[in-house]
């Protein structure tokens, strides 16, 4: 498996915006044998305040129940404190805001694809299972003397059409947050061994704001923060497709001018 380096600022993002305008969006069929999603991996040094520093513990409530306007998790300052004084595994807003944003000198960004295979022919249930999830060994800050690169985050942005009856389950470590339609559906925060949770879309439809036939986002945010193991497993009957990419803050306006005023936003109003 190979990983491209961090994208060049303008050419790479322009390509992503062209895809994001709807000119070329990949589709996956409900009767496909597998579904493929794109994962953005951000590598951190073990010297970062939130990586390899904290005492292992399950910790829910690290993030708010709604994604921010930028489509990223929002640190729960009311519960954890602006500097993380009330958190057992994190160290405040400024450090957390680096997890899912490109910060030169603090993290290195890569992309890869994860393929979830149908559990049985015709079942419509797809599973990705990886009990040794180390997608960037030797890259970024490197393994830092360890057998694998243990300090990184994963961000997956997908879309789906809600047809009724779908479920999504996740087992992994460390932190995992799954947002559906911008609302927190699974909270497995903290530095811990493999932990599991699941969501039935029918059961939670009212809370998540789902209507049959509507198109919605499903976003996964994960962090691997300590050297003990790395598990990343999900099973779902949702037919997921990659969501169009969103430019980094501050670049969107520049790209819009360069593309003749095209404005792209993945966080559109759903049906």
Short mmCIF file of N, CA and C in Angstrom, two decimals, residues 166-253:
data_model
loop_
_atom_site.label_atom_id
_atom_site.label_comp_id
_atom_site.label_asym_id
_atom_site.label_seq_id
_atom_site.Cartn_x
_atom_site.Cartn_y
_atom_site.Cartn_z
N UNK A 166 -31.32 0.31 8.46
CA UNK A 166 -29.86 0.27 8.51
C UNK A 166 -29.32 0.33 9.95
N UNK A 167 -28.16 -0.28 10.12
CA UNK A 167 -27.45 -0.24 11.40
C UNK A 167 -25.97 0.03 11.13
N UNK A 168 -25.30 0.51 12.18
CA UNK A 168 -23.85 0.73 12.11
C UNK A 168 -23.26 0.37 13.45
N UNK A 169 -22.20 -0.45 13.46
CA UNK A 169 -21.52 -0.81 14.70
C UNK A 169 -20.02 -0.62 14.54
N UNK A 170 -19.37 -0.29 15.65
CA UNK A 170 -17.93 -0.05 15.62
C UNK A 170 -17.29 -0.69 16.84
N UNK A 171 -16.11 -1.28 16.63
CA UNK A 171 -15.26 -1.77 17.71
C UNK A 171 -13.85 -1.28 17.44
N UNK A 172 -13.26 -0.59 18.41
CA UNK A 172 -11.91 -0.11 18.17
C UNK A 172 -11.32 0.65 19.34
N UNK A 173 -10.12 1.15 19.12
CA UNK A 173 -9.39 1.94 20.10
C UNK A 173 -8.43 2.85 19.32
N UNK A 174 -8.09 3.98 19.87
CA UNK A 174 -8.60 4.50 21.14
C UNK A 174 -9.94 5.23 20.87
N UNK A 175 -9.90 6.58 20.86
CA UNK A 175 -11.14 7.34 20.69
C UNK A 175 -11.82 7.02 19.35
N UNK A 176 -13.15 6.90 19.39
CA UNK A 176 -13.95 6.79 18.17
C UNK A 176 -15.24 7.57 18.38
N UNK A 177 -15.52 8.48 17.46
CA UNK A 177 -16.80 9.18 17.45
C UNK A 177 -17.41 9.03 16.08
N UNK A 178 -18.68 8.62 16.05
CA UNK A 178 -19.41 8.50 14.80
C UNK A 178 -20.56 9.50 14.83
N UNK A 179 -20.59 10.37 13.83
CA UNK A 179 -21.65 11.37 13.70
C UNK A 179 -22.51 11.02 12.50
N UNK A 180 -23.82 11.07 12.68
CA UNK A 180 -24.76 10.85 11.58
C UNK A 180 -25.62 12.10 11.46
N UNK A 181 -25.64 12.66 10.25
CA UNK A 181 -26.35 13.92 10.02
C UNK A 181 -25.87 15.01 10.99
N UNK A 182 -24.57 14.98 11.30
CA UNK A 182 -23.97 15.99 12.15
C UNK A 182 -24.20 15.81 13.63
N UNK A 183 -24.86 14.71 14.03
CA UNK A 183 -25.20 14.46 15.43
C UNK A 183 -24.45 13.23 15.94
N UNK A 184 -23.92 13.33 17.15
CA UNK A 184 -23.14 12.23 17.72
C UNK A 184 -24.02 11.00 17.93
N UNK A 185 -23.62 9.88 17.31
CA UNK A 185 -24.38 8.63 17.41
C UNK A 185 -23.62 7.57 18.19
N UNK A 186 -22.28 7.61 18.18
CA UNK A 186 -21.44 6.67 18.94
C UNK A 186 -20.33 7.47 19.59
N UNK A 187 -20.15 7.28 20.91
CA UNK A 187 -19.12 7.97 21.67
C UNK A 187 -18.27 6.94 22.40
N UNK A 188 -17.08 6.67 21.85
CA UNK A 188 -16.13 5.73 22.46
C UNK A 188 -14.83 6.48 22.76
N UNK A 189 -14.97 7.66 23.37
CA UNK A 189 -13.81 8.49 23.64
C UNK A 189 -12.90 7.92 24.71
N UNK A 190 -11.65 8.40 24.72
CA UNK A 190 -10.68 8.02 25.73
C UNK A 190 -9.61 7.09 25.19
N UNK A 191 -8.60 6.85 26.03
CA UNK A 191 -7.50 5.94 25.71
C UNK A 191 -7.81 4.60 26.36
N UNK A 192 -8.11 3.59 25.56
CA UNK A 192 -8.63 2.33 26.09
C UNK A 192 -8.37 1.19 25.12
N UNK A 193 -8.65 -0.03 25.55
CA UNK A 193 -8.61 -1.17 24.67
C UNK A 193 -9.82 -1.18 23.77
N UNK A 194 -9.98 -2.21 22.93
CA UNK A 194 -11.13 -2.26 22.02
C UNK A 194 -12.45 -2.10 22.76
N UNK A 195 -13.25 -1.15 22.33
CA UNK A 195 -14.57 -0.89 22.90
C UNK A 195 -15.58 -0.87 21.77
N UNK A 196 -16.83 -1.20 22.08
CA UNK A 196 -17.84 -1.38 21.04
C UNK A 196 -19.10 -0.57 21.33
N UNK A 197 -19.76 -0.16 20.26
CA UNK A 197 -21.08 0.45 20.36
C UNK A 197 -21.73 0.34 18.99
N UNK A 198 -23.04 0.52 18.95
CA UNK A 198 -23.77 0.41 17.69
C UNK A 198 -24.96 1.36 17.70
N UNK A 199 -25.49 1.62 16.51
CA UNK A 199 -26.65 2.49 16.38
C UNK A 199 -27.59 1.91 15.34
N UNK A 200 -28.88 1.88 15.68
CA UNK A 200 -29.94 1.52 14.74
C UNK A 200 -30.55 2.82 14.22
N UNK A 201 -30.48 3.03 12.92
CA UNK A 201 -30.98 4.28 12.37
C UNK A 201 -32.48 4.43 12.56
N UNK A 202 -33.21 3.33 12.48
CA UNK A 202 -34.66 3.43 12.70
C UNK A 202 -34.96 3.86 14.13
N UNK A 203 -34.26 3.28 15.10
CA UNK A 203 -34.51 3.59 16.50
C UNK A 203 -34.15 5.04 16.82
N UNK A 204 -33.09 5.54 16.20
CA UNK A 204 -32.59 6.88 16.51
C UNK A 204 -32.96 7.91 15.44
N UNK A 205 -33.88 7.57 14.56
CA UNK A 205 -34.21 8.45 13.43
C UNK A 205 -34.64 9.84 13.89
N UNK A 206 -35.47 9.91 14.91
CA UNK A 206 -35.96 11.22 15.38
C UNK A 206 -34.83 12.06 15.96
N UNK A 207 -33.97 11.42 16.76
CA UNK A 207 -32.85 12.13 17.37
C UNK A 207 -31.86 12.62 16.32
N UNK A 208 -31.64 11.79 15.31
CA UNK A 208 -30.66 12.11 14.27
C UNK A 208 -31.25 12.95 13.13
N UNK A 209 -32.57 13.14 13.15
CA UNK A 209 -33.21 13.94 12.12
C UNK A 209 -33.28 13.27 10.78
N UNK A 210 -33.54 11.95 10.77
CA UNK A 210 -33.54 11.18 9.53
C UNK A 210 -34.96 10.96 9.01
N UNK A 211 -35.11 11.02 7.69
CA UNK A 211 -36.37 10.72 7.02
C UNK A 211 -36.09 9.75 5.89
N UNK A 212 -36.93 8.73 5.76
CA UNK A 212 -36.74 7.75 4.69
C UNK A 212 -36.61 8.46 3.34
N UNK A 213 -35.58 8.08 2.59
CA UNK A 213 -35.34 8.65 1.28
C UNK A 213 -34.41 9.85 1.29
N UNK A 214 -34.08 10.35 2.50
CA UNK A 214 -33.19 11.49 2.60
C UNK A 214 -31.73 11.10 2.47
N UNK A 215 -30.91 12.04 2.06
CA UNK A 215 -29.46 11.83 1.96
C UNK A 215 -28.77 12.51 3.14
N UNK A 216 -27.84 11.79 3.77
CA UNK A 216 -27.22 12.27 5.00
C UNK A 216 -25.73 11.94 5.03
N UNK A 217 -25.03 12.61 5.95
CA UNK A 217 -23.61 12.34 6.18
C UNK A 217 -23.43 11.33 7.29
N UNK A 218 -22.39 10.50 7.17
CA UNK A 218 -21.90 9.67 8.27
C UNK A 218 -20.40 9.92 8.35
N UNK A 219 -19.94 10.45 9.48
CA UNK A 219 -18.55 10.82 9.66
C UNK A 219 -17.94 10.06 10.83
N UNK A 220 -16.76 9.51 10.61
CA UNK A 220 -16.04 8.76 11.64
C UNK A 220 -14.78 9.53 11.99
N UNK A 221 -14.58 9.77 13.29
CA UNK A 221 -13.36 10.42 13.79
C UNK A 221 -12.72 9.49 14.82
N UNK A 222 -11.47 9.14 14.59
CA UNK A 222 -10.78 8.14 15.40
C UNK A 222 -9.41 8.69 15.79
N UNK A 223 -8.89 8.22 16.91
CA UNK A 223 -7.53 8.57 17.30
C UNK A 223 -6.85 7.36 17.93
N UNK A 224 -5.65 7.09 17.48
CA UNK A 224 -4.78 6.07 18.08
C UNK A 224 -3.71 6.83 18.86
N UNK A 225 -3.71 6.69 20.21
CA UNK A 225 -2.91 7.62 21.02
C UNK A 225 -1.88 6.97 21.93
N UNK A 226 -1.84 5.64 22.02
CA UNK A 226 -0.83 5.01 22.89
C UNK A 226 -0.35 3.69 22.32
N UNK A 227 0.84 3.30 22.77
CA UNK A 227 1.49 2.10 22.25
C UNK A 227 1.05 0.85 23.00
N UNK A 228 -0.12 0.36 22.62
CA UNK A 228 -0.52 -0.93 23.20
C UNK A 228 -1.21 -1.81 22.16
N UNK A 229 -1.85 -1.21 21.19
CA UNK A 229 -2.55 -1.96 20.16
C UNK A 229 -3.35 -0.99 19.32
N UNK A 230 -3.87 -1.46 18.21
CA UNK A 230 -4.67 -0.58 17.36
C UNK A 230 -5.69 -1.42 16.60
N UNK A 231 -6.97 -1.22 16.94
CA UNK A 231 -8.07 -1.96 16.33
C UNK A 231 -9.03 -0.99 15.67
N UNK A 232 -9.49 -1.35 14.48
CA UNK A 232 -10.42 -0.49 13.74
C UNK A 232 -11.36 -1.40 12.98
N UNK A 233 -12.57 -1.56 13.48
CA UNK A 233 -13.52 -2.51 12.91
C UNK A 233 -14.92 -1.89 12.85
N UNK A 234 -15.56 -1.97 11.70
CA UNK A 234 -16.96 -1.54 11.64
C UNK A 234 -17.76 -2.49 10.76
N UNK A 235 -19.04 -2.63 11.11
CA UNK A 235 -19.98 -3.44 10.34
C UNK A 235 -21.23 -2.61 10.13
N UNK A 236 -21.73 -2.59 8.91
CA UNK A 236 -22.87 -1.74 8.62
C UNK A 236 -23.69 -2.27 7.45
N UNK A 237 -24.97 -1.96 7.47
CA UNK A 237 -25.84 -2.22 6.32
C UNK A 237 -26.13 -0.93 5.57
N UNK A 238 -25.42 0.15 5.94
CA UNK A 238 -25.54 1.42 5.23
C UNK A 238 -24.62 1.39 4.01
N UNK A 239 -25.14 1.76 2.87
CA UNK A 239 -24.31 1.82 1.66
C UNK A 239 -23.65 3.19 1.64
N UNK A 240 -22.40 3.23 2.07
CA UNK A 240 -21.66 4.48 2.22
C UNK A 240 -20.91 4.83 0.94
N UNK A 241 -20.87 6.12 0.61
CA UNK A 241 -20.04 6.63 -0.49
C UNK A 241 -19.24 7.80 0.06
N UNK A 242 -18.07 8.04 -0.51
CA UNK A 242 -17.25 9.16 -0.08
C UNK A 242 -18.00 10.47 -0.28
N UNK A 243 -17.93 11.34 0.73
CA UNK A 243 -18.47 12.69 0.60
C UNK A 243 -17.46 13.57 -0.11
N UNK A 244 -17.92 14.57 -0.85
CA UNK A 244 -16.98 15.49 -1.51
C UNK A 244 -16.07 16.15 -0.48
N UNK A 245 -14.82 16.39 -0.87
CA UNK A 245 -13.85 16.96 0.04
C UNK A 245 -14.15 18.42 0.31
N UNK A 246 -13.74 18.89 1.50
CA UNK A 246 -13.91 20.28 1.89
C UNK A 246 -12.53 20.91 2.01
N UNK A 247 -12.28 22.07 1.36
CA UNK A 247 -10.96 22.72 1.48
C UNK A 247 -10.68 23.14 2.91
N UNK A 248 -9.39 23.25 3.26
CA UNK A 248 -9.01 23.75 4.57
C UNK A 248 -9.52 25.17 4.74
N UNK A 249 -9.88 25.58 5.98
CA UNK A 249 -10.34 26.95 6.22
C UNK A 249 -9.32 27.96 5.70
N UNK A 250 -9.83 29.02 5.08
CA UNK A 250 -8.96 30.05 4.55
C UNK A 250 -8.57 29.82 3.10
N UNK A 251 -8.68 28.57 2.66
CA UNK A 251 -8.34 28.26 1.26
C UNK A 251 -9.59 28.29 0.39
N UNK A 252 -10.75 28.06 0.99
CA UNK A 252 -12.00 27.97 0.22
C UNK A 252 -12.26 29.22 -0.59
N UNK A 253 -12.05 30.40 0.01
CA UNK A 253 -12.32 31.64 -0.70
C UNK A 253 -11.39 31.78 -1.90
#
